[in-house]
Amino acid sequence: MAQAEIGLIGLGVMGSNLALNIAEKGNKIAVFNRTVDATRKFYAEAGELQGQIVPCETIEEFVAAIRPPRPIIIMIKAGDPVDQQMELLKPYLEKNDIMIDAGNANFRDTMRRFENLKDSGLTFIGMGVSGGEEGARHGPSIMVGGTEDSWKRVEKVLTSIAAKYNEDPCVAWLGENGAGHFVKTIHNGIEYADMQMIAEIYGILRDGLKMSATEIGEVFGTWNRGRLNSYLIEITEKVLKAADPITGGPIVDLILDKAGQKGTGKWSAIEAQNMGVPATAIEAAVAARSISSMKEEREAAEKVLGLPGGELDIADKAAFVKDLESALLAAKIGAYAQGFAVMSAASKEFGWNLPMPTIARIWRAGCIIRSQFLDEITTAFTKDPDVANLIVTPAFAAMVKETDGALRRVVSAAVLAGLPVPALASALGYFDSYRRSRGTANVIQAQRDFFGAHGFDRTDGKDSHHGPWGSGLNA
Ligand code: NDP
């Protein structure tokens, strides 16, 4: 029997769907799962794809079933389980075999795994996969980090299973070691911001304009046919219009307002902070999820403080809803600009040479943040790959100038009505501070010099770096 082209360990939600996708595209695949029952169940339910699948119940059998050099996808719970699985696998592997961690790894773990395998003769790939269950089954967006040689060994298989945007496969080799997992992390950070901004707009429509979930679903449906066209807006319409099978009312009204998180948003914010790059929309989104999880504290606080009690001061509801659409677009531009700026800084910091146009290109389909908007980002970065910030490219500068007025009106109205819009407001604050050549940090520099003798630079270039604070220098 011909050996499998590739192997996959971990038949959970993502692994089983990815394995079926690989098999369906004509690639023979060996599979293994820690719990044997899952392997048996997976194979039994594989239907006509069984001929392409080699189910294995031991690691030894699994490794022997794959053609060397063996690419082995590990799609299991991120963190320690990946290290444990790699240790169990290693004794059976041969020179040039490739372990591919396809889970949501912290890129710093990926870097460590590369370092640990450096002299072993084994190869490692850190691969970000986005698109959830559906993407894994029918075409995810795939972000690959590792050596170019190891990429060449897996390129054909990965290209066959990736999502396609107008025939263009949404997979690419992005750079050495942690590059793929870093880009996947920032993808998720942007996703956090995108989702939070949508939730804030939903909040204005629900609590400010007192619209029902179904009515709000209609609004998102209309927006999905315009410039905001994207997977997240599309599913938001579906989510808002879905009925609860028990009560018949909108299911969204019955869902507890506590958001979960697994770490990628937080890692995005931490890495942005580590490099000194503002990613305020992502930070606001992560913080908003944390506040959401404090349900009991929020209930207690509402009893003590009450709600602010303002009303949305809107003269023309239809015009305001149009403003909400433009505001969401403006804020989204801010979030994506921040995410790309973080990647640009990381590219220099870690020596990856991340290709910004390629990243935008492979996010156009398959992944959770897929959208028409990413095609526009691809075009902007293709024209100017080294631009300091997306918002100063001609196309996006024009979009910001066209939409930031709406964002300002929406944020102002929401703030006066006491409706929380932390991510929308942070995007506005980002635009307002980034575009202002004379900021206010002169006062901070003066304060720092006053209490800590830290010194400052002068606008006139004169060689005098401390202020006339007298005896105020008390560290
Ligand atoms: P599931 O919970 O569905 O499956 C987890 C898998 O991990 C199972 O196969 C399980 O095996 C295996 N596993 C857990 N611990 C160990 C261990 N110590 N040793 C060996 N195997 C272990 O997870 P998902 O498929 O959702 O997620 C897998 C990875 O993909 C994660 O890193 C996740 O963050 C990432 N991811 C998930 C997405 C999603 O939408 N769900 C999207 C993109 C990435 P067993 O059956 O024996 O328990």
mmCIF file of C-alpha atoms and ligand atoms in Angstrom, residues 9-15 33-35 38 75-78 80-82 84-85 102-105 129-133 184 262, ligand 1:
data_model
loop_
_atom_site.group_PDB
_atom_site.id
_atom_site.type_symbol
_atom_site.label_atom_id
_atom_site.label_comp_id
_atom_site.label_asym_id
_atom_site.label_seq_id
_atom_site.Cartn_x
_atom_site.Cartn_y
_atom_site.Cartn_z
ATOM 1 C CA ILE A 9 -2.243 13.911 15.238
ATOM 2 C CA GLY A 10 -5.318 15.150 17.131
ATOM 3 C CA LEU A 11 -8.781 14.314 15.894
ATOM 4 C CA GLY A 12 -10.654 16.987 17.839
ATOM 5 C CA VAL A 13 -12.841 19.599 16.146
ATOM 6 C CA MET A 14 -10.067 21.199 14.060
ATOM 7 C CA GLY A 15 -7.907 18.127 13.439
ATOM 8 C CA ASN A 33 -5.364 10.493 18.310
ATOM 9 C CA ARG A 34 -4.326 10.056 21.943
ATOM 10 C CA THR A 35 -7.692 8.471 22.721
ATOM 11 C CA ALA A 38 -11.774 9.082 18.590
ATOM 12 C CA MET A 75 -3.500 19.771 15.926
ATOM 13 C CA ILE A 76 -4.093 19.394 19.648
ATOM 14 C CA LYS A 77 -4.727 21.558 22.685
ATOM 15 C CA ALA A 78 -2.081 24.313 22.719
ATOM 16 C CA ASP A 80 2.126 21.676 27.370
ATOM 17 C CA PRO A 81 0.198 18.982 25.444
ATOM 18 C CA VAL A 82 2.153 19.962 22.310
ATOM 19 C CA GLN A 84 4.326 16.189 25.525
ATOM 20 C CA GLN A 85 3.154 14.993 22.125
ATOM 21 C CA ALA A 102 -1.005 23.805 13.754
ATOM 22 C CA GLY A 103 -2.686 24.832 17.036
ATOM 23 C CA ASN A 104 -2.961 28.325 18.461
ATOM 24 C CA ALA A 105 0.518 28.363 19.966
ATOM 25 C CA VAL A 129 -4.767 27.982 10.917
ATOM 26 C CA SER A 130 -7.865 30.156 10.893
ATOM 27 C CA GLY A 131 -11.450 29.590 9.880
ATOM 28 C CA GLY A 132 -12.826 27.471 12.708
ATOM 29 C CA GLU A 133 -14.466 24.123 12.078
ATOM 30 C CA LYS A 184 -2.011 34.117 13.518
ATOM 31 C CA LYS A 262 -8.145 31.645 25.200
HETATM 32 P P1 NDP B 1 -10.568 20.027 20.704
HETATM 33 O O1 NDP B 1 -10.800 20.285 22.141
HETATM 34 O O2 NDP B 1 -11.704 19.730 19.810
HETATM 35 O O3 NDP B 1 -9.546 18.781 20.577
HETATM 36 C C1 NDP B 1 -8.405 18.720 21.352
HETATM 37 C C2 NDP B 1 -7.489 17.625 20.813
HETATM 38 O O4 NDP B 1 -6.273 17.696 21.565
HETATM 39 C C3 NDP B 1 -8.027 16.199 20.964
HETATM 40 O O5 NDP B 1 -7.665 15.444 19.839
HETATM 41 C C4 NDP B 1 -7.291 15.729 22.214
HETATM 42 O O6 NDP B 1 -7.116 14.335 22.258
HETATM 43 C C5 NDP B 1 -5.953 16.381 22.019
HETATM 44 N N1 NDP B 1 -5.181 16.486 23.237
HETATM 45 C C6 NDP B 1 -5.463 17.215 24.345
HETATM 46 N N2 NDP B 1 -4.479 17.077 25.244
HETATM 47 C C7 NDP B 1 -3.562 16.225 24.699
HETATM 48 C C8 NDP B 1 -2.329 15.705 25.135
HETATM 49 N N3 NDP B 1 -1.826 16.030 26.331
HETATM 50 N N4 NDP B 1 -1.658 14.889 24.302
HETATM 51 C C9 NDP B 1 -2.146 14.569 23.103
HETATM 52 N N5 NDP B 1 -3.311 15.022 22.620
HETATM 53 C C10 NDP B 1 -4.006 15.858 23.415
HETATM 54 O O7 NDP B 1 -9.685 21.239 20.177
HETATM 55 P P2 NDP B 1 -9.730 22.027 18.780
HETATM 56 O O8 NDP B 1 -9.679 21.043 17.665
HETATM 57 O O9 NDP B 1 -10.791 23.056 18.801
HETATM 58 O O10 NDP B 1 -8.349 22.832 18.859
HETATM 59 C C11 NDP B 1 -7.095 22.257 18.544
HETATM 60 C C12 NDP B 1 -6.093 23.390 18.368
HETATM 61 O O11 NDP B 1 -6.525 24.220 17.289
HETATM 62 C C13 NDP B 1 -5.961 24.327 19.572
HETATM 63 O O12 NDP B 1 -4.640 24.784 19.652
HETATM 64 C C14 NDP B 1 -6.882 25.472 19.212
HETATM 65 O O13 NDP B 1 -6.536 26.659 19.889
HETATM 66 C C15 NDP B 1 -6.614 25.567 17.716
HETATM 67 N N6 NDP B 1 -7.646 26.231 16.929
HETATM 68 C C16 NDP B 1 -8.969 26.033 17.184
HETATM 69 C C17 NDP B 1 -9.936 26.666 16.423
HETATM 70 C C18 NDP B 1 -11.386 26.437 16.662
HETATM 71 O O14 NDP B 1 -12.180 27.184 16.064
HETATM 72 N N7 NDP B 1 -11.781 25.443 17.455
HETATM 73 C C19 NDP B 1 -9.554 27.586 15.327
HETATM 74 C C20 NDP B 1 -8.134 27.658 15.090
HETATM 75 C C21 NDP B 1 -7.225 27.020 15.887
HETATM 76 P P3 NDP B 1 -8.119 13.388 23.110
HETATM 77 O O15 NDP B 1 -9.233 13.020 22.152
HETATM 78 O O16 NDP B 1 -7.289 12.231 23.477
HETATM 79 O O17 NDP B 1 -8.595 14.176 24.291
#
